Amino acid sequence: MSLKNSKFRYILVIAVVALVFVSYIFTLMRLQLVNGDYYKEQSEKKIYSTETITASRGSIYDCNGRSLVTNTTGYCIKFTRALMPKEKQNDIILSLIRLMEQYEAAYYDRLPLAQEAPYGYTTDDMEDAALKNLWEKLKLKNTPSAEETFAALVKSYKLADYTPEEQRKIAGVRYEMDQGAFSLSNPYEFASDVSVDIVATIKQLSDEYPGVDIDTEPLRYYTDPSIAPHLLGYVDKIYAEEYSDLASKGYKMNDTVGKSGIEKAMESVLKGKDGTRVIERDSAGKVLNVTVLEEAESGNNVVLTIDSTLQKIAQVSLKNCIETIARRGNEPGRSGTDANAGAVVVLNVHSGAILASATYPTYTQDQFNSAYSALAADETKPLFNRAFWGTYAPGSTFKMATGIAALEEGAVGLSETINDTGIYTKYAATGYSPRCWLYSDYGRGHGLQNIVAALKNSCNYYFYEAADRLGIEHLNRYCIKLGLGIKTGVEIGEATGILAGPDYRSSIDEYWYPGDTLQAAIGQSDNLFTPLQLANYVATIVNGGTRYTTHLVQGVYNASNGVCIQNEKIEVADNLHMKQENYEAIMQGMLECAKSGTAAGVFGSSYSITAGAKTGTASVPSGTANGIFVSFAPANDPQIAVCVVVEHGAHGNYVGSVARDIFDAYFAGVSVGDHLTDENVLLPAQ
């Protein structure tokens, strides 16, 4: 290479560098001198957004002031529209979803399409409100297929460049954003109760998530997640199909509402009043200032009639009882290996207050949040509140109703005896001759029985004859007074049940025969009642005939100053004015049943608490019969009534241990025991 060429190249490099330098100088001059004011204005540009300050929900306490549900503070992820580039929304959302999946964390996605291919509808009900709402949003008509709906989502949200799996995930969030009315004035909550690890990652990578903010919010905290989940219920974000109704009440799409149980029934008092704040940010999204326009006001506190200690004992005892029946079902002379579910209800007989109510199988609030799909798919239905919504044939626990009606109407005399020969033959000509249980098991009848002995021994024959004389219309008039086949009024909802009779048969286009009255009289036929109804039925009898509306709420109190806003509502639903001598006979029959009758194996004559009881065994379409047990204590001054039902529990006497455990705890403070015994076993005189 010549010296001349080398010198030329050197001069050329210097010239290029000089030109670049001059260009930079020119650009800098243009920024500072020509457009300086514009760029200064942009750098100082501020973004204002009005946001909601979420009010804390009121707390829930038991009757002794023990905390059941309160609040804690958690992190949530929110989107701010002004700071989230529209053209990058889908990429930002997908990146966030991958981050959540990395930590196995949940985010809101209630799009009614399956999460996995082929992305079918999550329901077979084409009238489902969520589906209709989705179709309306996409302007689809004539019940489109899931494939058509998915394609419309891809087009609407511009997702063609993503894989089908990514399309479904992004569409789920975009749909939620639309339902939440995401806008400049309305942030969207992407996820709640987020871990600190996720929060740290988002803050560390904030440049990758423009418009994504971390905020704090009140979250529900269950002091003992296992206590009364069916009664307390749960909260969640508003569903799209709910919003139209709730918007008129001042709710916003991102709000949390009670979905079931007390959380739903007492929503209007538990929900506080949200506040408002203005957030000032710079162009990079950094918060410069927060101005509170209106402070949030906490919701009111609710005190329940539930005693959490008694509730825990009821839950444990019910579980132990069912597991024991199933475990011992293969022993000689026993049955019930298929026992797998049940319920127990405890009532204050003088007010209708529910002191405890347990269902088995059950779940915890933690499981509900983390494993809902598994719980919902479980064949034993742990999410189902059997105590309030399960309906069961009452079996022989119904016999007090038949006895009261027959005595009050004069169909049988107070001291009259009916001779149980074992087989009731009045309708033998029609091919119907029902038997007393004693004849079926031992080949003989009970002999002469008055009302007290008939209840003590659970004599079917006596009640066949009493009901045949009485007639189904008179019987059912008293049943209604006692609350059978009608709702009890509890705040969180319940089943109505079925009262057997001509009216019900007519409603299903079937005929009522005389023999049906005999079966109805002993708690079979079409009779189906909830454990709550049966507990209230017993409470009505033992308090002398006053039927109270059942309730779970003892009072409502201001969270700030503790002032009582709403007292316990003790309401009389009906009155059955029994003759005193008839009342005493029924009470004596239940007392004798507990001492030396079919419930003697549970209590017997030596039990320290004088209780009254009635056992019941009800046939079911398949499997072992259900076991039912109703009881009250103390006998001389009834305070509480208990109903226990165990599906496939074999005998009423098998399930009575739950009632005894409850009495031990309520009256004597004794821990849960094991008193499993046999029903309908002939006992020596005591």
Short mmCIF file of N, CA and C in Angstrom, two decimals, residues 164-285:
data_model
loop_
_atom_site.label_atom_id
_atom_site.label_comp_id
_atom_site.label_asym_id
_atom_site.label_seq_id
_atom_site.Cartn_x
_atom_site.Cartn_y
_atom_site.Cartn_z
N PRO A 164 -53.01 -21.25 18.46
CA PRO A 164 -54.36 -21.41 19.04
C PRO A 164 -54.36 -21.38 20.56
N GLU A 165 -53.35 -22.01 21.17
CA GLU A 165 -53.27 -22.01 22.64
C GLU A 165 -53.11 -20.59 23.17
N GLU A 166 -52.23 -19.83 22.53
CA GLU A 166 -52.01 -18.44 22.94
C GLU A 166 -53.25 -17.60 22.67
N GLN A 167 -53.92 -17.87 21.56
CA GLN A 167 -55.14 -17.14 21.23
C GLN A 167 -56.19 -17.30 22.32
N ARG A 168 -56.36 -18.54 22.78
CA ARG A 168 -57.37 -18.78 23.83
C ARG A 168 -57.00 -18.05 25.12
N LYS A 169 -55.74 -18.08 25.48
CA LYS A 169 -55.33 -17.44 26.73
C LYS A 169 -55.48 -15.93 26.67
N ILE A 170 -55.01 -15.34 25.59
CA ILE A 170 -55.12 -13.88 25.46
C ILE A 170 -56.58 -13.46 25.36
N ALA A 171 -57.37 -14.22 24.60
CA ALA A 171 -58.79 -13.89 24.44
C ALA A 171 -59.51 -13.90 25.77
N GLY A 172 -59.13 -14.85 26.65
CA GLY A 172 -59.78 -14.91 27.96
C GLY A 172 -59.58 -13.63 28.75
N VAL A 173 -58.36 -13.09 28.70
CA VAL A 173 -58.07 -11.85 29.43
C VAL A 173 -58.71 -10.65 28.73
N ARG A 174 -58.61 -10.60 27.42
CA ARG A 174 -59.20 -9.47 26.68
C ARG A 174 -60.71 -9.42 26.89
N TYR A 175 -61.33 -10.58 26.93
CA TYR A 175 -62.77 -10.64 27.20
C TYR A 175 -63.08 -10.09 28.58
N GLU A 176 -62.27 -10.47 29.57
CA GLU A 176 -62.46 -9.94 30.93
C GLU A 176 -62.28 -8.43 30.95
N MET A 177 -61.31 -7.93 30.20
CA MET A 177 -61.08 -6.48 30.15
C MET A 177 -62.28 -5.76 29.57
N ASP A 178 -62.87 -6.35 28.54
CA ASP A 178 -64.07 -5.75 27.96
C ASP A 178 -65.23 -5.77 28.94
N GLN A 179 -65.40 -6.90 29.62
CA GLN A 179 -66.49 -7.01 30.58
C GLN A 179 -66.29 -6.04 31.74
N GLY A 180 -65.04 -5.75 32.06
CA GLY A 180 -64.74 -4.82 33.14
C GLY A 180 -64.73 -3.38 32.71
N ALA A 181 -65.11 -3.13 31.44
CA ALA A 181 -65.17 -1.76 30.91
C ALA A 181 -63.82 -1.05 31.06
N PHE A 182 -62.76 -1.73 30.69
CA PHE A 182 -61.40 -1.18 30.75
C PHE A 182 -61.33 0.09 29.92
N SER A 183 -60.91 1.19 30.55
CA SER A 183 -60.88 2.48 29.86
C SER A 183 -59.90 3.41 30.57
N LEU A 184 -59.78 4.63 30.05
CA LEU A 184 -58.88 5.61 30.66
C LEU A 184 -59.25 5.91 32.10
N SER A 185 -60.54 5.81 32.40
CA SER A 185 -61.00 6.13 33.75
C SER A 185 -61.27 4.89 34.60
N ASN A 186 -61.08 3.71 34.02
CA ASN A 186 -61.42 2.48 34.74
C ASN A 186 -60.34 1.43 34.56
N PRO A 187 -59.43 1.29 35.51
CA PRO A 187 -58.39 0.26 35.42
C PRO A 187 -59.02 -1.14 35.45
N TYR A 188 -58.24 -2.12 35.01
CA TYR A 188 -58.71 -3.50 35.02
C TYR A 188 -57.83 -4.32 35.96
N GLU A 189 -58.46 -5.14 36.80
CA GLU A 189 -57.71 -6.01 37.70
C GLU A 189 -57.49 -7.36 37.04
N PHE A 190 -56.24 -7.66 36.76
CA PHE A 190 -55.86 -8.88 36.07
C PHE A 190 -55.81 -10.08 37.01
N ALA A 191 -55.32 -9.87 38.23
CA ALA A 191 -55.18 -10.95 39.21
C ALA A 191 -55.16 -10.37 40.61
N SER A 192 -55.63 -11.17 41.56
CA SER A 192 -55.62 -10.74 42.96
C SER A 192 -54.87 -11.76 43.81
N ASP A 193 -54.56 -11.36 45.04
CA ASP A 193 -53.84 -12.21 45.99
C ASP A 193 -52.57 -12.77 45.35
N VAL A 194 -51.78 -11.87 44.79
CA VAL A 194 -50.58 -12.24 44.05
C VAL A 194 -49.39 -12.38 45.01
N SER A 195 -48.54 -13.35 44.74
CA SER A 195 -47.39 -13.60 45.62
C SER A 195 -46.35 -12.48 45.49
N VAL A 196 -45.52 -12.36 46.52
CA VAL A 196 -44.47 -11.33 46.52
C VAL A 196 -43.44 -11.62 45.43
N ASP A 197 -43.27 -12.88 45.06
CA ASP A 197 -42.31 -13.22 44.00
C ASP A 197 -42.77 -12.65 42.67
N ILE A 198 -44.05 -12.77 42.39
CA ILE A 198 -44.58 -12.22 41.14
C ILE A 198 -44.49 -10.70 41.16
N VAL A 199 -44.83 -10.11 42.29
CA VAL A 199 -44.75 -8.65 42.43
C VAL A 199 -43.32 -8.18 42.17
N ALA A 200 -42.35 -8.86 42.76
CA ALA A 200 -40.95 -8.47 42.60
C ALA A 200 -40.51 -8.58 41.14
N THR A 201 -40.95 -9.63 40.47
CA THR A 201 -40.57 -9.83 39.07
C THR A 201 -41.14 -8.73 38.19
N ILE A 202 -42.40 -8.38 38.39
CA ILE A 202 -43.03 -7.33 37.58
C ILE A 202 -42.34 -5.99 37.81
N LYS A 203 -42.01 -5.70 39.06
CA LYS A 203 -41.34 -4.43 39.35
C LYS A 203 -39.93 -4.40 38.75
N GLN A 204 -39.26 -5.53 38.81
CA GLN A 204 -37.91 -5.61 38.26
C GLN A 204 -37.91 -5.45 36.75
N LEU A 205 -38.94 -5.99 36.10
CA LEU A 205 -39.04 -5.93 34.64
C LEU A 205 -40.10 -4.94 34.21
N SER A 206 -40.20 -3.83 34.91
CA SER A 206 -41.28 -2.87 34.65
C SER A 206 -41.27 -2.34 33.22
N ASP A 207 -40.08 -2.25 32.61
CA ASP A 207 -40.01 -1.76 31.23
C ASP A 207 -40.72 -2.70 30.25
N GLU A 208 -40.79 -3.98 30.61
CA GLU A 208 -41.46 -4.95 29.74
C GLU A 208 -42.98 -4.96 29.94
N TYR A 209 -43.42 -4.29 31.00
CA TYR A 209 -44.85 -4.30 31.32
C TYR A 209 -45.41 -2.89 31.46
N PRO A 210 -45.35 -2.08 30.41
CA PRO A 210 -45.92 -0.74 30.49
C PRO A 210 -47.43 -0.81 30.73
N GLY A 211 -47.91 -0.01 31.65
CA GLY A 211 -49.34 0.00 31.96
C GLY A 211 -49.75 -1.06 32.95
N VAL A 212 -48.79 -1.85 33.44
CA VAL A 212 -49.09 -2.89 34.43
C VAL A 212 -48.65 -2.38 35.80
N ASP A 213 -49.58 -2.28 36.73
CA ASP A 213 -49.30 -1.73 38.05
C ASP A 213 -49.54 -2.77 39.15
N ILE A 214 -48.86 -2.61 40.24
CA ILE A 214 -49.09 -3.40 41.44
C ILE A 214 -49.81 -2.53 42.46
N ASP A 215 -50.88 -3.05 43.03
CA ASP A 215 -51.64 -2.30 44.03
C ASP A 215 -51.95 -3.24 45.19
N THR A 216 -52.41 -2.67 46.28
CA THR A 216 -52.85 -3.49 47.42
C THR A 216 -54.37 -3.46 47.49
N GLU A 217 -54.94 -4.52 48.07
CA GLU A 217 -56.39 -4.60 48.20
C GLU A 217 -56.74 -5.48 49.39
N PRO A 218 -57.91 -5.25 50.00
CA PRO A 218 -58.34 -6.13 51.10
C PRO A 218 -58.78 -7.48 50.56
N LEU A 219 -58.39 -8.55 51.24
CA LEU A 219 -58.76 -9.90 50.86
C LEU A 219 -59.44 -10.60 52.03
N ARG A 220 -60.34 -11.52 51.73
CA ARG A 220 -61.02 -12.27 52.78
C ARG A 220 -60.05 -13.24 53.45
N TYR A 221 -60.13 -13.28 54.78
CA TYR A 221 -59.29 -14.18 55.56
C TYR A 221 -60.19 -14.99 56.49
N TYR A 222 -60.12 -16.31 56.37
CA TYR A 222 -60.94 -17.21 57.18
C TYR A 222 -60.09 -17.72 58.34
N THR A 223 -60.49 -17.36 59.56
CA THR A 223 -59.71 -17.68 60.75
C THR A 223 -59.42 -19.18 60.84
N ASP A 224 -60.44 -20.00 60.61
CA ASP A 224 -60.28 -21.45 60.51
C ASP A 224 -61.00 -21.85 59.23
N PRO A 225 -60.26 -22.10 58.15
CA PRO A 225 -60.88 -22.38 56.85
C PRO A 225 -61.81 -23.59 56.84
N SER A 226 -61.73 -24.44 57.88
CA SER A 226 -62.56 -25.65 57.91
C SER A 226 -63.93 -25.41 58.55
N ILE A 227 -64.09 -24.29 59.24
CA ILE A 227 -65.33 -24.04 59.98
C ILE A 227 -66.45 -23.56 59.06
N ALA A 228 -67.53 -24.32 59.01
CA ALA A 228 -68.79 -23.93 58.37
C ALA A 228 -68.66 -23.29 57.00
N PRO A 229 -67.92 -23.89 56.07
CA PRO A 229 -67.78 -23.25 54.76
C PRO A 229 -69.10 -23.14 54.00
N HIS A 230 -70.00 -24.11 54.17
CA HIS A 230 -71.29 -24.05 53.49
C HIS A 230 -72.15 -22.90 54.00
N LEU A 231 -71.96 -22.53 55.26
CA LEU A 231 -72.75 -21.45 55.85
C LEU A 231 -72.15 -20.09 55.54
N LEU A 232 -70.84 -19.98 55.67
CA LEU A 232 -70.18 -18.69 55.46
C LEU A 232 -70.19 -18.29 53.99
N GLY A 233 -70.00 -19.27 53.10
CA GLY A 233 -69.99 -18.96 51.67
C GLY A 233 -68.65 -18.38 51.24
N TYR A 234 -68.66 -17.70 50.08
CA TYR A 234 -67.42 -17.15 49.55
C TYR A 234 -67.71 -15.89 48.76
N VAL A 235 -66.65 -15.16 48.42
CA VAL A 235 -66.76 -13.95 47.61
C VAL A 235 -65.96 -14.14 46.33
N ASP A 236 -66.33 -13.37 45.31
CA ASP A 236 -65.60 -13.42 44.05
C ASP A 236 -65.94 -12.17 43.26
N LYS A 237 -65.23 -11.98 42.15
CA LYS A 237 -65.52 -10.85 41.29
C LYS A 237 -66.90 -11.02 40.65
N ILE A 238 -67.49 -9.92 40.26
CA ILE A 238 -68.80 -9.94 39.62
C ILE A 238 -68.70 -10.66 38.28
N TYR A 239 -69.63 -11.56 38.02
CA TYR A 239 -69.70 -12.22 36.73
C TYR A 239 -70.39 -11.29 35.74
N ALA A 240 -70.06 -11.46 34.47
CA ALA A 240 -70.63 -10.58 33.44
C ALA A 240 -72.14 -10.61 33.45
N GLU A 241 -72.71 -11.81 33.66
CA GLU A 241 -74.16 -11.93 33.62
C GLU A 241 -74.83 -11.30 34.84
N GLU A 242 -74.06 -11.02 35.88
CA GLU A 242 -74.61 -10.38 37.08
C GLU A 242 -74.57 -8.86 37.00
N TYR A 243 -73.70 -8.36 36.15
CA TYR A 243 -73.37 -6.93 36.21
C TYR A 243 -74.55 -6.01 35.94
N SER A 244 -75.39 -6.38 35.00
CA SER A 244 -76.52 -5.49 34.67
C SER A 244 -77.40 -5.23 35.87
N ASP A 245 -77.59 -6.25 36.71
CA ASP A 245 -78.42 -6.07 37.90
C ASP A 245 -77.68 -5.30 38.99
N LEU A 246 -76.38 -5.55 39.13
CA LEU A 246 -75.62 -4.93 40.21
C LEU A 246 -75.19 -3.50 39.89
N ALA A 247 -75.07 -3.18 38.61
CA ALA A 247 -74.62 -1.83 38.24
C ALA A 247 -75.57 -0.77 38.77
N SER A 248 -76.86 -1.08 38.78
CA SER A 248 -77.86 -0.12 39.27
C SER A 248 -77.73 0.12 40.77
N LYS A 249 -77.01 -0.77 41.45
CA LYS A 249 -76.81 -0.63 42.90
C LYS A 249 -75.46 0.01 43.23
N GLY A 250 -74.80 0.50 42.20
CA GLY A 250 -73.53 1.19 42.42
C GLY A 250 -72.30 0.34 42.32
N TYR A 251 -72.44 -0.91 41.89
CA TYR A 251 -71.28 -1.79 41.76
C TYR A 251 -70.54 -1.52 40.45
N LYS A 252 -69.24 -1.76 40.47
CA LYS A 252 -68.43 -1.70 39.27
C LYS A 252 -68.01 -3.12 38.90
N MET A 253 -67.64 -3.30 37.64
CA MET A 253 -67.38 -4.65 37.14
C MET A 253 -66.25 -5.34 37.91
N ASN A 254 -65.29 -4.59 38.40
CA ASN A 254 -64.16 -5.20 39.11
C ASN A 254 -64.46 -5.50 40.57
N ASP A 255 -65.66 -5.15 41.04
CA ASP A 255 -65.98 -5.31 42.45
C ASP A 255 -66.09 -6.78 42.86
N THR A 256 -65.88 -7.00 44.14
CA THR A 256 -66.05 -8.32 44.74
C THR A 256 -67.40 -8.37 45.44
N VAL A 257 -68.13 -9.46 45.27
CA VAL A 257 -69.44 -9.61 45.90
C VAL A 257 -69.57 -11.00 46.52
N GLY A 258 -70.48 -11.13 47.47
CA GLY A 258 -70.76 -12.43 48.04
C GLY A 258 -71.46 -13.32 47.04
N LYS A 259 -71.00 -14.54 46.93
CA LYS A 259 -71.55 -15.47 45.94
C LYS A 259 -72.44 -16.54 46.55
N SER A 260 -72.24 -16.83 47.82
CA SER A 260 -73.06 -17.86 48.47
C SER A 260 -73.02 -17.64 49.97
N GLY A 261 -73.87 -18.38 50.68
CA GLY A 261 -73.87 -18.34 52.13
C GLY A 261 -74.14 -16.96 52.71
N ILE A 262 -73.63 -16.74 53.91
CA ILE A 262 -73.80 -15.46 54.59
C ILE A 262 -73.15 -14.33 53.79
N GLU A 263 -72.06 -14.61 53.12
CA GLU A 263 -71.41 -13.58 52.30
C GLU A 263 -72.38 -13.02 51.26
N LYS A 264 -73.23 -13.85 50.72
CA LYS A 264 -74.21 -13.39 49.74
C LYS A 264 -75.46 -12.83 50.41
N ALA A 265 -75.98 -13.55 51.40
CA ALA A 265 -77.23 -13.13 52.04
C ALA A 265 -77.09 -11.77 52.72
N MET A 266 -75.91 -11.49 53.26
CA MET A 266 -75.69 -10.23 53.99
C MET A 266 -74.81 -9.27 53.20
N GLU A 267 -74.78 -9.41 51.90
CA GLU A 267 -73.96 -8.56 51.04
C GLU A 267 -74.21 -7.08 51.28
N SER A 268 -75.46 -6.69 51.42
CA SER A 268 -75.79 -5.27 51.54
C SER A 268 -75.21 -4.63 52.79
N VAL A 269 -74.99 -5.41 53.84
CA VAL A 269 -74.43 -4.84 55.07
C VAL A 269 -72.92 -5.09 55.19
N LEU A 270 -72.44 -6.17 54.60
CA LEU A 270 -71.01 -6.47 54.66
C LEU A 270 -70.20 -5.57 53.73
N LYS A 271 -70.80 -5.21 52.60
CA LYS A 271 -70.09 -4.36 51.64
C LYS A 271 -69.96 -2.95 52.19
N GLY A 272 -68.75 -2.43 52.13
CA GLY A 272 -68.53 -1.05 52.56
C GLY A 272 -68.79 -0.08 51.42
N LYS A 273 -68.44 1.17 51.66
CA LYS A 273 -68.59 2.21 50.65
C LYS A 273 -67.21 2.56 50.13
N ASP A 274 -66.99 2.33 48.83
CA ASP A 274 -65.68 2.60 48.24
C ASP A 274 -65.36 4.09 48.24
N GLY A 275 -64.07 4.38 48.28
CA GLY A 275 -63.61 5.76 48.18
C GLY A 275 -63.07 6.04 46.79
N THR A 276 -62.54 7.25 46.59
CA THR A 276 -62.01 7.66 45.29
C THR A 276 -60.69 8.40 45.47
N ARG A 277 -59.76 8.17 44.56
CA ARG A 277 -58.48 8.88 44.59
C ARG A 277 -58.05 9.21 43.17
N VAL A 278 -57.26 10.26 43.04
CA VAL A 278 -56.70 10.65 41.75
C VAL A 278 -55.20 10.35 41.78
N ILE A 279 -54.72 9.60 40.79
CA ILE A 279 -53.31 9.24 40.68
C ILE A 279 -52.66 10.12 39.62
N GLU A 280 -51.59 10.78 39.98
CA GLU A 280 -50.82 11.61 39.05
C GLU A 280 -49.53 10.88 38.69
N ARG A 281 -49.29 10.67 37.38
CA ARG A 281 -48.10 9.96 36.92
C ARG A 281 -47.38 10.80 35.87
N ASP A 282 -46.06 10.52 35.73
CA ASP A 282 -45.34 11.16 34.64
C ASP A 282 -45.49 10.30 33.38
N SER A 283 -44.87 10.73 32.31
CA SER A 283 -45.06 10.03 31.03
C SER A 283 -44.50 8.62 31.04
N ALA A 284 -43.62 8.33 32.00
CA ALA A 284 -43.06 6.99 32.10
C ALA A 284 -43.88 6.08 33.00
N GLY A 285 -44.92 6.65 33.60
CA GLY A 285 -45.79 5.85 34.47
C GLY A 285 -45.44 5.93 35.93
#
